[in-house]
CSV table of C-alpha atoms in Angstrom, one decimal:
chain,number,residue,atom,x,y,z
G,11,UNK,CA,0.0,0.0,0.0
G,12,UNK,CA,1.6,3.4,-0.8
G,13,UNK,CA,1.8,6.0,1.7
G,14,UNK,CA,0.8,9.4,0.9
G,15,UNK,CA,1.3,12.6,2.9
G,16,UNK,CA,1.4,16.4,2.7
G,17,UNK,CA,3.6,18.4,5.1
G,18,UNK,CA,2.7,22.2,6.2
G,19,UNK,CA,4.2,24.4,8.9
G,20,UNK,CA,3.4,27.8,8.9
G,21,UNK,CA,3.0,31.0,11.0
G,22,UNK,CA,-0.3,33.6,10.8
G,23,UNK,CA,-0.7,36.5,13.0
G,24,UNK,CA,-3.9,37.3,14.0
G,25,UNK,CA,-2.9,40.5,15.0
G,26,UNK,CA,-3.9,40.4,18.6
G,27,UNK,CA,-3.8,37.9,21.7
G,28,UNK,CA,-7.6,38.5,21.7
G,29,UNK,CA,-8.0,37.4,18.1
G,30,UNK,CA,-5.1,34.5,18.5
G,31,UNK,CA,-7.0,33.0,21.8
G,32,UNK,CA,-10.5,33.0,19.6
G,33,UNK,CA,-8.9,31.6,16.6
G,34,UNK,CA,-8.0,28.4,19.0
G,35,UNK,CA,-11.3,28.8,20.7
G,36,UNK,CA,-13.1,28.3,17.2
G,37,UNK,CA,-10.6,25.3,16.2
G,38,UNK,CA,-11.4,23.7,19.5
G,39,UNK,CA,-14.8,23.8,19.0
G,40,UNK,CA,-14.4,22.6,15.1
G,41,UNK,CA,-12.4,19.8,16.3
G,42,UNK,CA,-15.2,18.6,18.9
G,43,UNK,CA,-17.5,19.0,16.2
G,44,UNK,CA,-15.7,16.8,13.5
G,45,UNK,CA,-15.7,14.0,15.9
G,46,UNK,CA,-19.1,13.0,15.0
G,47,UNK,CA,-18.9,14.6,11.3
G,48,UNK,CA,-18.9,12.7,8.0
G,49,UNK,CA,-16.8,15.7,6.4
G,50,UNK,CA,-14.4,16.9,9.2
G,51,UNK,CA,-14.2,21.0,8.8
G,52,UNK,CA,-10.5,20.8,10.5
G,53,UNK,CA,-9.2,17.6,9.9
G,54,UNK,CA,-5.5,17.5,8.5
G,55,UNK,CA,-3.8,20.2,10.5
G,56,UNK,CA,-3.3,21.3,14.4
G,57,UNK,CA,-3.1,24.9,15.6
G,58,UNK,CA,-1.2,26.1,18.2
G,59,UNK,CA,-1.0,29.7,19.6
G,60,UNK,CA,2.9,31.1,19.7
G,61,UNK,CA,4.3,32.6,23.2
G,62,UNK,CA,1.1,32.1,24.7
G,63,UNK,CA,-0.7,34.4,26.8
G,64,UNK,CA,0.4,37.7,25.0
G,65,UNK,CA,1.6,36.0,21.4
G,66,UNK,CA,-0.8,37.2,18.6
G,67,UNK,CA,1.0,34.3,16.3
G,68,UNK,CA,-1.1,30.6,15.4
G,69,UNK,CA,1.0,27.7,14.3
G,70,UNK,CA,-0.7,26.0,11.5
G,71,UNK,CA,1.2,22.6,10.8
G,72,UNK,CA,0.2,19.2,9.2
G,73,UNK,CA,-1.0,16.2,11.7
G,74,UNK,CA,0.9,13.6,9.8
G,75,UNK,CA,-2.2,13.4,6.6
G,76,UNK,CA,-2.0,17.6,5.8
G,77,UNK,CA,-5.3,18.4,4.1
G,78,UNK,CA,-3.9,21.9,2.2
G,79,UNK,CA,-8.0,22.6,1.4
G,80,UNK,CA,-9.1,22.5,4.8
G,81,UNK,CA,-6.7,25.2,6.2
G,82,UNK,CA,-7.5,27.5,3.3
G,83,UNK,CA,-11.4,26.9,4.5
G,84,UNK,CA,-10.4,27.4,8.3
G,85,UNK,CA,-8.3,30.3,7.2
G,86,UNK,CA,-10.6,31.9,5.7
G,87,UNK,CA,-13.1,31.9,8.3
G,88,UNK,CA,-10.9,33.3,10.4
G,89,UNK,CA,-10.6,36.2,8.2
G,90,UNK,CA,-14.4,37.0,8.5
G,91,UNK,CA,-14.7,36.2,11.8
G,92,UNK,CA,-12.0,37.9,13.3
G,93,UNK,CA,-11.8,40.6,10.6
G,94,UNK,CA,-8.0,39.6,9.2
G,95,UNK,CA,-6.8,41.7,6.4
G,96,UNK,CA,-3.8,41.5,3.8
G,97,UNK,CA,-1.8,38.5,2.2
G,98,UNK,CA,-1.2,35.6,3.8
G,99,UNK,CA,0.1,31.8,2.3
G,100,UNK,CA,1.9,28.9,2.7
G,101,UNK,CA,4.0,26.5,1.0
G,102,UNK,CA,3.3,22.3,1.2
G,103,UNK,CA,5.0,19.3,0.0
G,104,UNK,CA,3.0,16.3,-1.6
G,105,UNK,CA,5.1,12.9,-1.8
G,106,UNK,CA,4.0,10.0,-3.2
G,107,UNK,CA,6.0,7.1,-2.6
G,108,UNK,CA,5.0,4.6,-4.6
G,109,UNK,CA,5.7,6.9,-7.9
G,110,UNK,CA,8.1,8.4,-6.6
G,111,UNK,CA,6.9,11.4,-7.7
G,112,UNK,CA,7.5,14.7,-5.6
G,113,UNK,CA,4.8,17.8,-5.7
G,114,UNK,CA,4.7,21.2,-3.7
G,115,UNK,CA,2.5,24.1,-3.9
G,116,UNK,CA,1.7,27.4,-2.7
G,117,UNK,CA,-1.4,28.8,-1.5
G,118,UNK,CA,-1.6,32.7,-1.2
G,119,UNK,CA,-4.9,34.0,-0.1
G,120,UNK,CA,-6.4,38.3,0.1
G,121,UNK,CA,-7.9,39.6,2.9
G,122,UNK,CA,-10.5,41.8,3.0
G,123,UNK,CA,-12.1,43.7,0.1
G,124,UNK,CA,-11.0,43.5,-3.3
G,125,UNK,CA,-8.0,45.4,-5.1
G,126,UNK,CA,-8.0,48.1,-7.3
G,127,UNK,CA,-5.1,46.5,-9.6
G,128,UNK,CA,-5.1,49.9,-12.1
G,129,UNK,CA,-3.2,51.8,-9.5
């Protein structure tokens, strides 16, 4: 049987502890949730808040079987809910053993309301 996996590790500040403590609030309570779920919202990935109590930074990072899409989903809910503007992305590896083939991508997502690319 071949064994697939992605691998993640990246860094997004949520700009204060505040926002960073209810970003892992909402995870936690997404991760109880998925326990009974057919389609788990946050499988794939752990979050941990940097330098905890005052640290503003999350630690996104594969749990061994990365699912890329569901951190772009989770991300991106944490940008309306918490009101997160900007650029943020990350970089991921694919490896698939039996092929022996290698794959890696980058996933670069706006914040906020759309931009005026003319000027």
């Amino acid at each position: 049987m071949a064994d697939y996996f992605t691998h993640f590790s990246c860094l997004l500040d949520v700009g204060t502890p505040d926002k960073a403590a209810r970003a892992l609030a909402l995870f936690k309570r997404l991760r109880a949730a998925d326990q009974d779920a057919d389609d788990p919202e946050v499988a794939g990935f752990d979050l941990v808040r940097q330098d905890a109590p005052e640290g503003s930074t999350l630690w996104i990072h594969d749990d061994d079987h990365g699912d890329v899409e569901a951190v772009i989903r989770f991300v991106l809910r944490l940008a309306e809910e918490l009101d997160l503007t900007g650029l943020w992305g990350f970089q991921y590896a694919l490896c698939r053993i039996r092929h022996k083939a290698y794959y890696a991508g980058i996933g670069i997502m706006p914040h906020g309301p759309p931009v005026d690319e003319k000027h």
